[in-house]
Coordinates of C-alpha atoms in Angstrom, one line a residue:
M1 CA 133.0 69.7 73.1
A2 CA 129.4 69.4 74.0
D3 CA 127.2 72.4 73.5
S4 CA 126.0 74.2 76.6
P5 CA 122.4 75.2 76.9
S6 CA 123.2 78.9 76.7
T7 CA 124.7 78.4 73.2
T8 CA 121.6 76.6 71.8
P9 CA 119.9 78.9 69.2
H10 CA 116.3 79.8 70.2
S11 CA 115.1 78.9 66.7
A12 CA 116.2 75.3 67.3
I13 CA 113.7 74.9 70.2
K14 CA 110.5 73.5 68.6
S15 CA 107.5 71.6 69.9
P16 CA 107.1 68.2 68.1
F17 CA 104.7 66.9 70.8
F18 CA 101.4 68.7 69.8
P19 CA 101.5 69.1 66.1
L20 CA 97.7 69.1 65.9
L21 CA 97.4 72.4 67.8
I22 CA 99.8 74.3 65.6
S23 CA 97.2 74.6 62.8
R24 CA 94.2 76.8 63.4
K25 CA 92.1 74.4 61.4
A26 CA 92.9 71.7 63.9
R27 CA 92.1 73.7 67.0
P28 CA 88.3 72.7 67.0
F29 CA 89.5 69.1 67.2
G30 CA 91.6 70.0 70.2
Y31 CA 88.7 71.5 72.0
V32 CA 86.6 68.5 71.4
F33 CA 89.3 66.2 72.6
T34 CA 89.8 68.3 75.8
F35 CA 86.0 68.2 76.5
V36 CA 85.8 64.4 76.0
F37 CA 88.9 63.9 78.2
V38 CA 87.5 66.0 81.0
A39 CA 84.1 64.3 80.8
F40 CA 85.5 60.8 80.8
T41 CA 87.6 61.8 83.9
V42 CA 84.5 63.0 85.7
F43 CA 82.7 59.8 84.7
L44 CA 85.6 57.7 86.0
V45 CA 85.6 59.5 89.4
L46 CA 81.9 59.2 89.9
N47 CA 81.9 55.5 89.0
L48 CA 84.6 54.7 91.5
S49 CA 82.8 56.7 94.2
G50 CA 79.6 54.7 93.7
Y51 CA 77.4 57.7 92.6
T52 CA 76.5 58.8 89.1
P53 CA 73.9 61.5 88.6
P54 CA 71.0 60.7 86.3
W55 CA 71.9 63.5 83.8
F56 CA 75.4 62.1 83.6
K57 CA 74.1 58.6 83.0
S58 CA 72.0 59.8 80.1
I59 CA 75.2 61.2 78.4
F60 CA 77.3 58.1 79.1
H61 CA 74.7 55.3 78.9
T62 CA 76.9 52.2 79.0
S63 CA 76.5 48.7 80.3
S64 CA 77.3 48.7 84.0
L65 CA 78.5 45.1 83.7
Y66 CA 81.0 46.1 81.0
S67 CA 82.3 49.2 82.9
S68 CA 82.6 47.2 86.1
S69 CA 84.7 44.6 84.4
I70 CA 87.0 47.2 82.9
F71 CA 87.5 49.0 86.2
S72 CA 88.0 45.8 88.1
H73 CA 90.7 44.9 85.6
F74 CA 92.6 48.1 86.0
F75 CA 91.8 48.9 89.7
S76 CA 92.3 45.5 91.5
N77 CA 91.8 47.1 94.9
S78 CA 88.6 48.9 94.2
S79 CA 85.3 48.1 95.9
L80 CA 84.1 46.7 92.6
Q81 CA 86.0 43.6 93.3
K82 CA 84.5 41.3 96.0
S83 CA 86.5 38.4 97.2
N84 CA 84.9 35.3 98.6
S85 CA 88.1 33.6 99.4
Q86 CA 88.6 34.6 103.0
T87 CA 89.0 31.4 104.9
H88 CA 89.7 32.4 108.5
L89 CA 88.7 34.4 111.4
P90 CA 88.9 37.3 112.3
F91 CA 85.6 38.5 110.9
P92 CA 83.8 38.8 108.6
P93 CA 83.4 35.2 107.4
P94 CA 83.2 34.1 103.7
S95 CA 80.1 35.6 102.1
N96 CA 79.6 32.7 99.8
T97 CA 78.6 30.3 102.6
Q98 CA 75.0 30.2 103.6
F99 CA 73.5 28.3 106.5
H100 CA 69.8 28.2 107.3
F101 CA 67.5 27.5 110.2
N102 CA 63.8 26.6 110.0
D103 CA 61.9 29.8 110.1
S104 CA 60.4 28.9 113.5
D105 CA 63.9 28.4 114.9
S106 CA 65.3 31.8 114.0
L107 CA 66.4 34.2 116.7
K108 CA 64.4 37.4 116.2
Q109 CA 66.7 40.3 116.1
K110 CA 64.4 42.6 117.8
N111 CA 64.7 40.4 120.9
L112 CA 68.4 40.5 121.1
S113 CA 69.6 42.6 124.0
V114 CA 73.3 43.3 124.3
S115 CA 74.9 44.5 127.5
F116 CA 78.4 46.0 127.9
Q117 CA 80.1 45.7 131.2
S118 CA 81.9 48.9 132.4
S119 CA 84.7 49.3 134.9
S120 CA 82.2 50.4 137.5
K121 CA 80.3 47.1 137.2
E122 CA 77.4 49.0 135.7
F123 CA 76.0 47.9 132.4
G124 CA 75.0 50.0 129.4
K125 CA 72.4 48.2 127.3
K126 CA 72.1 48.1 123.5
Q127 CA 68.6 47.3 122.3
I128 CA 69.0 46.1 118.7
E129 CA 65.8 46.3 116.8
A130 CA 64.8 45.5 113.2
K131 CA 62.5 48.2 111.9
G132 CA 59.8 47.2 109.5
G133 CA 61.8 44.6 107.6
D134 CA 64.6 47.0 106.6
N135 CA 68.2 46.6 107.5
N136 CA 68.6 49.6 109.8
V137 CA 69.6 48.9 113.3
E138 CA 68.7 51.2 116.1
V139 CA 71.1 51.2 119.1
D140 CA 69.9 52.6 122.4
L141 CA 72.5 53.0 125.1
R142 CA 71.4 53.6 128.6
K143 CA 72.8 53.1 132.1
N144 CA 71.5 50.3 134.4
G145 CA 73.0 50.7 137.8
T146 CA 72.7 47.0 138.7
K147 CA 75.1 44.2 138.3
D148 CA 74.2 41.5 135.8
G149 CA 74.1 37.9 137.1
V150 CA 76.8 35.6 136.0
F151 CA 74.4 33.2 134.5
E152 CA 71.7 35.6 133.2
R153 CA 70.2 33.8 130.2
P154 CA 68.0 36.0 128.0
K155 CA 70.7 38.4 126.8
V156 CA 73.6 38.2 124.4
E157 CA 76.3 39.7 126.7
L158 CA 79.3 41.4 125.3
V159 CA 82.5 42.1 127.1
S160 CA 83.3 45.7 127.8
N161 CA 85.3 48.3 125.9
R162 CA 87.1 49.1 129.2
S163 CA 90.1 46.9 128.4
E164 CA 90.9 48.0 124.9
S165 CA 94.4 49.1 124.2
N166 CA 93.8 52.8 124.6
G167 CA 92.2 52.3 128.0
T168 CA 89.1 54.3 127.0
S169 CA 85.8 53.2 128.5
S170 CA 82.7 53.1 126.4
D171 CA 81.2 56.0 128.4
T172 CA 83.9 58.4 127.2
L173 CA 83.6 57.5 123.5
P174 CA 81.8 59.9 121.1
E175 CA 78.1 59.2 120.9
K176 CA 78.3 58.0 117.3
Q177 CA 81.0 55.4 118.2
R178 CA 79.2 54.3 121.4
K179 CA 76.1 53.5 119.3
Q180 CA 78.0 51.5 116.7
S181 CA 76.8 47.9 116.6
W182 CA 79.3 45.4 117.9
L183 CA 78.7 43.5 114.7
E184 CA 80.0 46.4 112.7
R185 CA 83.0 46.7 115.0
M186 CA 83.8 43.0 114.4
N187 CA 84.2 43.7 110.7
G188 CA 88.0 43.4 110.0
C189 CA 88.8 42.9 113.7
N190 CA 91.5 40.4 114.6
V191 CA 89.9 38.8 117.6
F192 CA 93.1 36.9 118.3
E193 CA 95.2 40.0 119.0
G194 CA 94.5 41.1 122.6
K195 CA 95.1 40.3 126.2
W196 CA 93.5 38.4 129.1
V197 CA 91.8 40.6 131.7
R198 CA 90.5 39.8 135.1
D199 CA 86.7 39.6 135.2
D200 CA 85.0 38.3 138.4
S201 CA 81.7 37.6 136.5
Y202 CA 83.4 34.5 135.1
P203 CA 83.4 31.5 134.8
L204 CA 80.4 30.7 132.7
Y205 CA 79.3 27.8 135.0
L206 CA 80.1 27.0 138.6
P207 CA 83.1 24.8 139.3
G208 CA 82.0 21.3 140.2
S209 CA 78.5 21.9 138.8
C210 CA 78.9 19.9 135.6
P211 CA 79.0 16.1 135.9
H212 CA 80.3 15.6 132.3
I213 CA 83.9 16.8 132.9
D214 CA 86.4 14.0 132.7
E215 CA 88.5 13.6 135.9
P216 CA 91.8 14.9 134.3
F217 CA 90.1 18.2 133.5
N218 CA 88.2 18.6 136.8
C219 CA 90.7 20.6 138.8
F220 CA 88.2 21.8 141.3
L221 CA 87.1 18.3 142.3
N222 CA 90.8 17.2 142.2
G223 CA 91.6 19.6 145.0
R224 CA 93.0 22.7 143.3
A225 CA 92.5 25.5 145.9
D226 CA 93.3 28.6 143.9
N227 CA 90.6 29.7 141.4
G228 CA 92.0 32.8 139.8
Y229 CA 92.5 31.0 136.5
E230 CA 88.7 30.7 136.1
K231 CA 88.2 34.5 136.3
Y232 CA 89.8 35.7 133.1
R233 CA 88.2 36.7 129.8
W234 CA 89.8 37.4 126.5
Q235 CA 89.7 41.1 125.4
P236 CA 90.6 41.7 121.7
K237 CA 92.6 44.8 120.9
D238 CA 90.1 46.5 118.6
C239 CA 86.7 45.0 119.3
N240 CA 84.7 42.9 121.7
I241 CA 83.5 39.3 121.7
P242 CA 80.1 38.2 123.2
R243 CA 79.8 36.4 126.4
L244 CA 78.5 33.0 125.5
N245 CA 74.7 32.8 126.2
G246 CA 73.9 29.1 126.4
R247 CA 70.2 29.5 125.8
D248 CA 70.7 31.6 122.7
M249 CA 73.3 29.2 121.3
L250 CA 70.9 26.3 121.8
K251 CA 68.3 28.3 119.8
L252 CA 70.9 28.6 117.0
L253 CA 71.5 24.9 117.2
R254 CA 67.9 23.8 117.3
G255 CA 67.5 20.7 115.1
K256 CA 71.3 20.7 114.3
R257 CA 74.4 18.6 114.9
L258 CA 77.6 20.3 116.1
V259 CA 80.5 17.9 115.9
F260 CA 84.1 18.1 117.3
V261 CA 86.7 15.9 115.5
G262 CA 90.2 15.6 116.8
D263 CA 92.4 14.7 119.8
S264 CA 91.9 15.1 123.5
L265 CA 92.3 18.9 123.3
N266 CA 89.2 18.9 121.2
R267 CA 87.5 16.7 123.8
N268 CA 88.6 19.3 126.3
M269 CA 86.7 21.9 124.2
W270 CA 83.7 19.6 123.6
E271 CA 83.2 19.0 127.3
S272 CA 83.5 22.7 127.9
L273 CA 80.7 23.5 125.5
V274 CA 78.5 20.6 126.8
C275 CA 78.8 22.1 130.3
I276 CA 78.1 25.7 129.2
L277 CA 75.0 24.7 127.3
R278 CA 73.8 22.3 130.0
N279 CA 74.0 25.2 132.5
S280 CA 71.4 27.2 130.5
V281 CA 68.8 24.3 130.4
E282 CA 66.0 24.4 133.0
D283 CA 65.5 20.7 133.1
Q284 CA 69.0 19.2 133.0
S285 CA 67.7 15.7 133.1
R286 CA 66.8 16.2 129.4
V287 CA 70.6 16.5 128.6
F288 CA 72.3 13.2 128.3
E289 CA 74.9 11.2 126.5
A290 CA 73.2 9.1 123.8
S291 CA 74.8 5.8 124.8
G292 CA 74.7 6.4 128.6
R293 CA 78.4 6.6 129.0
I294 CA 79.8 8.9 131.7
E295 CA 83.5 8.7 130.8
F296 CA 84.8 9.9 127.5
R297 CA 88.5 8.9 127.3
T298 CA 88.2 5.7 125.3
E299 CA 88.3 5.5 121.6
G300 CA 85.1 6.1 119.6
S301 CA 82.5 8.8 119.5
Y302 CA 80.1 10.4 122.0
S303 CA 77.0 12.5 121.5
F304 CA 75.2 14.7 124.0
I305 CA 71.5 15.2 123.3
F306 CA 69.7 18.4 124.2
K307 CA 66.2 17.0 124.1
D308 CA 64.3 20.3 124.3
Y309 CA 66.2 21.7 121.3
N310 CA 66.4 18.4 119.3
C311 CA 70.2 19.0 118.8
S312 CA 73.4 17.2 119.6
V313 CA 76.9 18.2 120.5
E314 CA 79.2 15.3 119.5
F315 CA 82.9 14.3 119.7
F316 CA 84.7 11.9 117.4
R317 CA 88.2 10.8 118.5
S318 CA 90.7 11.2 115.7
P319 CA 94.1 12.5 116.9
F320 CA 95.6 12.6 113.3
L321 CA 92.5 13.2 111.2
V322 CA 93.8 10.4 108.9
Q323 CA 93.6 6.7 109.5
E324 CA 95.6 4.7 112.0
W325 CA 96.4 1.4 110.3
E326 CA 98.1 -2.0 110.8
M327 CA 100.4 -3.7 108.4
P328 CA 101.8 -7.3 108.4
D329 CA 105.4 -7.3 109.8
T330 CA 108.2 -9.5 108.6
N331 CA 107.9 -11.9 111.6
G332 CA 104.2 -12.5 111.0
S333 CA 103.0 -10.0 113.6
K334 CA 101.4 -6.7 112.8
K335 CA 102.8 -3.2 113.1
E336 CA 101.1 0.1 113.5
T337 CA 101.3 2.6 110.7
L338 CA 99.6 5.9 109.8
R339 CA 97.9 6.1 106.5
L340 CA 98.6 9.6 105.3
D341 CA 96.5 9.2 102.2
V342 CA 93.2 7.9 103.9
I343 CA 90.8 10.0 105.9
E344 CA 89.9 8.6 109.3
R345 CA 87.3 5.9 109.6
S346 CA 84.3 7.8 111.1
S347 CA 84.2 10.5 108.5
D348 CA 81.0 9.3 106.8
R349 CA 79.2 9.6 110.1
Y350 CA 79.7 13.3 110.5
K351 CA 80.1 14.7 107.0
G352 CA 76.5 15.8 107.0
A353 CA 76.7 17.7 110.3
D354 CA 75.8 21.4 110.5
V355 CA 78.9 22.5 112.3
L356 CA 82.3 20.7 112.2
I357 CA 85.2 21.7 114.5
F358 CA 88.5 19.9 113.6
N359 CA 91.9 19.9 115.2
T360 CA 95.1 17.9 115.2
G361 CA 98.6 18.6 116.5
H362 CA 99.7 17.2 119.8
W363 CA 100.0 13.6 118.7
W364 CA 102.5 14.7 116.0
T365 CA 104.9 15.5 118.8
H366 CA 105.0 12.0 120.3
D367 CA 108.1 9.8 119.8
K368 CA 106.7 7.5 117.1
T369 CA 105.5 10.3 114.9
S370 CA 108.5 12.5 115.6
R371 CA 111.0 9.8 114.6
G372 CA 109.0 8.8 111.6
K373 CA 110.7 5.4 111.1
D374 CA 108.7 2.7 109.5
Y375 CA 105.5 4.4 110.5
Y376 CA 104.1 6.6 107.7
Q377 CA 102.3 4.8 104.9
E378 CA 100.8 5.7 101.5
G379 CA 99.0 3.0 99.5
N380 CA 100.9 -0.2 100.2
H381 CA 104.2 1.6 100.7
T382 CA 105.6 2.2 104.2
Y383 CA 108.3 4.8 104.4
G384 CA 111.5 3.7 106.1
E385 CA 111.9 7.3 107.3
M386 CA 109.9 10.5 106.8
N387 CA 110.2 13.9 108.3
V388 CA 107.3 14.6 110.6
K389 CA 106.6 18.0 109.0
E390 CA 106.2 16.4 105.6
A391 CA 104.0 13.7 107.0
F392 CA 101.9 16.4 108.7
R393 CA 101.5 18.2 105.4
K394 CA 100.4 15.0 103.6
A395 CA 97.9 14.2 106.3
L396 CA 96.4 17.7 106.2
T397 CA 96.3 17.6 102.4
T398 CA 94.3 14.4 102.6
W399 CA 91.9 16.0 105.1
A400 CA 91.5 19.1 102.9
R401 CA 90.8 17.0 99.9
W402 CA 88.1 15.1 101.8
V403 CA 86.5 18.4 103.0
D404 CA 86.5 19.8 99.5
T405 CA 84.9 16.7 98.1
N406 CA 82.4 15.8 100.8
I407 CA 81.3 19.0 102.6
D408 CA 78.4 21.0 101.3
P409 CA 79.2 24.7 102.2
K410 CA 75.5 25.6 102.0
K411 CA 74.8 23.3 104.8
T412 CA 77.9 22.8 106.9
L413 CA 80.1 25.4 108.6
V414 CA 83.7 24.1 109.0
F415 CA 86.1 25.3 111.7
F416 CA 89.7 24.3 112.3
R417 CA 91.1 25.1 115.7
G418 CA 94.8 25.9 115.9
Y419 CA 97.4 24.4 118.1
S420 CA 97.0 24.7 121.9
P421 CA 100.4 25.4 123.4
N422 CA 101.7 23.4 126.4
H423 CA 103.8 24.9 129.3
F424 CA 106.0 22.1 130.5
R425 CA 109.2 23.3 132.2
G426 CA 112.2 21.2 133.1
G427 CA 111.1 18.3 130.8
R428 CA 108.5 17.0 128.4
W429 CA 105.1 15.5 129.2
N430 CA 106.7 12.1 129.8
S431 CA 109.9 13.2 131.4
G432 CA 109.1 15.2 134.4
G433 CA 107.9 18.5 132.9
Q434 CA 106.1 20.7 135.3
C435 CA 103.7 23.7 135.5
D436 CA 102.5 23.6 139.1
N437 CA 102.5 26.8 141.2
E438 CA 101.6 28.9 138.1
T439 CA 98.7 31.1 139.2
K440 CA 98.7 34.0 136.7
P441 CA 98.9 34.4 132.9
I442 CA 102.0 35.5 131.1
K443 CA 102.1 39.3 130.9
N444 CA 105.2 39.9 128.8
E445 CA 104.8 38.8 125.2
A446 CA 108.6 38.2 125.0
Y447 CA 108.0 35.0 127.0
L448 CA 105.6 33.5 124.5
A449 CA 106.8 30.6 122.5
T450 CA 107.7 30.7 118.8
Y451 CA 104.7 30.3 116.5
P452 CA 104.5 26.6 115.7
R453 CA 105.8 25.5 112.3
K454 CA 102.9 23.0 112.1
M455 CA 100.4 25.9 112.0
R456 CA 102.3 27.5 109.1
I457 CA 101.9 24.2 107.3
F458 CA 98.2 24.1 108.0
E459 CA 97.8 27.7 106.8
S460 CA 99.5 26.8 103.5
V461 CA 97.2 23.8 103.0
M462 CA 94.1 25.9 103.9
R463 CA 94.9 28.5 101.2
G464 CA 94.6 25.8 98.5
M465 CA 91.1 24.7 99.6
K466 CA 87.8 25.4 97.8
I467 CA 85.6 25.1 100.9
P468 CA 85.7 28.1 103.3
I469 CA 87.4 27.2 106.5
Y470 CA 87.0 29.3 109.7
Y471 CA 90.4 29.2 111.3
L472 CA 90.3 29.5 115.1
N473 CA 93.9 30.7 115.4
I474 CA 94.0 30.4 119.2
T475 CA 97.7 29.5 119.5
R476 CA 99.1 32.9 120.6
M477 CA 96.2 33.9 122.8
T478 CA 96.3 30.5 124.6
D479 CA 100.1 30.7 125.1
F480 CA 99.6 33.4 127.7
R481 CA 97.7 31.0 130.0
K482 CA 100.4 29.0 131.7
D483 CA 98.3 29.2 134.9
A484 CA 95.3 27.2 133.7
H485 CA 96.6 23.6 133.2
P486 CA 95.6 20.8 135.6
S487 CA 99.3 20.2 136.5
I488 CA 99.2 18.0 139.6
Y489 CA 95.4 18.3 139.9
R490 CA 94.7 15.8 137.2
K491 CA 93.2 13.0 139.3
Q492 CA 91.7 12.4 142.7
N493 CA 93.1 8.9 143.5
L494 CA 96.8 8.7 143.0
T495 CA 98.8 5.5 142.6
E496 CA 101.4 4.7 145.2
E497 CA 104.2 5.9 142.8
E498 CA 102.3 9.1 142.1
R499 CA 101.9 9.8 145.8
I500 CA 105.6 9.4 146.4
S501 CA 106.5 11.7 143.5
P502 CA 103.5 13.8 142.6
L503 CA 105.5 16.5 140.8
R504 CA 106.7 14.0 138.3
Y505 CA 103.2 13.4 136.9
Q506 CA 101.8 16.7 135.7
D507 CA 99.5 17.6 132.9
C508 CA 100.6 20.9 131.3
S509 CA 98.9 20.3 127.9
H510 CA 95.2 20.1 128.7
W511 CA 93.1 22.7 130.5
C512 CA 91.1 22.9 133.7
L513 CA 87.4 23.2 133.3
P514 CA 85.9 25.8 133.7
G515 CA 88.8 27.5 132.0
V516 CA 90.5 28.4 128.7
P517 CA 88.4 26.2 126.3
D518 CA 85.3 28.2 127.4
T519 CA 86.9 31.1 125.6
W520 CA 87.5 29.1 122.5
N521 CA 83.8 28.3 122.5
E522 CA 82.9 31.9 122.9
L523 CA 84.7 32.5 119.6
I524 CA 82.6 29.8 118.0
Y525 CA 79.5 31.5 119.4
A526 CA 80.5 34.9 118.1
Q527 CA 80.9 33.5 114.6
L528 CA 77.5 31.9 114.8
L529 CA 75.9 35.2 115.9
I530 CA 77.6 37.0 113.1
K531 CA 76.5 34.6 110.5
H532 CA 73.0 34.8 111.9
N533 CA 72.9 38.5 111.8
Q534 CA 74.5 38.9 108.4
Q535 CA 71.9 36.8 106.7
Q536 CA 69.1 38.4 108.7
H537 CA 70.2 41.8 107.6
Q538 CA 70.3 40.6 104.0
G539 CA 66.6 39.9 104.3
L540 CA 66.8 36.2 103.8
Q541 CA 63.7 34.3 104.8
K542 CA 65.8 31.6 106.5
I543 CA 68.6 32.3 108.9
P544 CA 72.2 31.1 108.8
V545 CA 73.2 28.3 110.8
V546 CA 75.2 28.0 113.3

């Protein structure tokens, strides 16, 4: 029978754990050991807190590099470890990427004025000033009982706090929080989590005022009577994004090239930015397409020159980002293939640009790519059949390899814009799908589509890249906007067949302009401002790019 605790003799209970303290001669050693242990503990706490008094440093004079390496090894989440691997928005961006302007082109921080719109249509103003070359920022908030103009140019305008999830306006926040810089609030904010709110100060340019919008996107000229879709802005849950100031963005772009590469959805975004920037230029005759073209739907590339700023905003058509190809067929003719292992043909023409904005996605849903039969090619081999998701991964891997090999991150800022959802109901784009009569955004998140598998594929490819990529993950935020497609307002002159059955021919993929792509460009603008201010606060002589 096992012994019970009550029957255990007291003499049998001994302490084998601290034999050094049993002997009196050994007690001094114990005191020394205790003192050293306590001192080391204090040293450890002070190091992790970032403060060590001078007297303590004199006792424990050790190499800071050595101690940092030890702590970072054991405390992987401590502030001693700095990661440069962040490759997507939300903010902040990767810190190992630096972009520079000429000194004369830099925006002076002391001249930046930031206005927040309140629910009463009044504006508080934040004057951001750089003091004496240090990095302190003074924020002065004061009321201005007047309504800012929709197109006021000198200011960097930020959307209001009024629509944040807690419903608290900026006027009721504690003084310390009210004075906090929007740049600081951007730190760690997921700008893609939020909602669309009505704002009558939008759009950023008047409908019908920009001659550079292709007919399929120009819903105003094509007869769309309702304009509510133009008057929404995106309000992130935990921060604010700046209203795009065209003049300030052009200053950031002075002497630079900003290039869009992708499909017609990127052309949609490119035309949006051209119109926003053009609206801020005093002499609009000094804004023109380099080759003189006025329509932009054919293959090739286009470049808008902003003469007064010596900059260009360009578009290169490449719906797959890899090369469309032709192979000899068995009957002597040629068949179209897609070279998954070769980057698209124009890449050498834009690899030295200052800002690159890529996209791909919609063409991977077409019949030929979806079926994947005798279409995908690597080397001289054409696959009899390949799953479209695998082909998409291979194409993106080719693109990623090209970026890592050819892009200089000290010169070029690279964005990838995520998938823009469509809103066809009752059919697909080529089978009678419709979206007409939609006049308001989706309110209930339960009605949003499932996050696209192709974007999961892109994210997995992006994680393996060496060059930092700024991921504009606009998929979910854009999915709310079923109201903003051209639908039946995609052209002015309908064919006879289209007049007989207008509802059969609708565009529920692209976006009316002004409209949703303007917000995508506001996210680009926010990132450029953040990069500019980050490096200005670091005391660099030259400012980040765009």
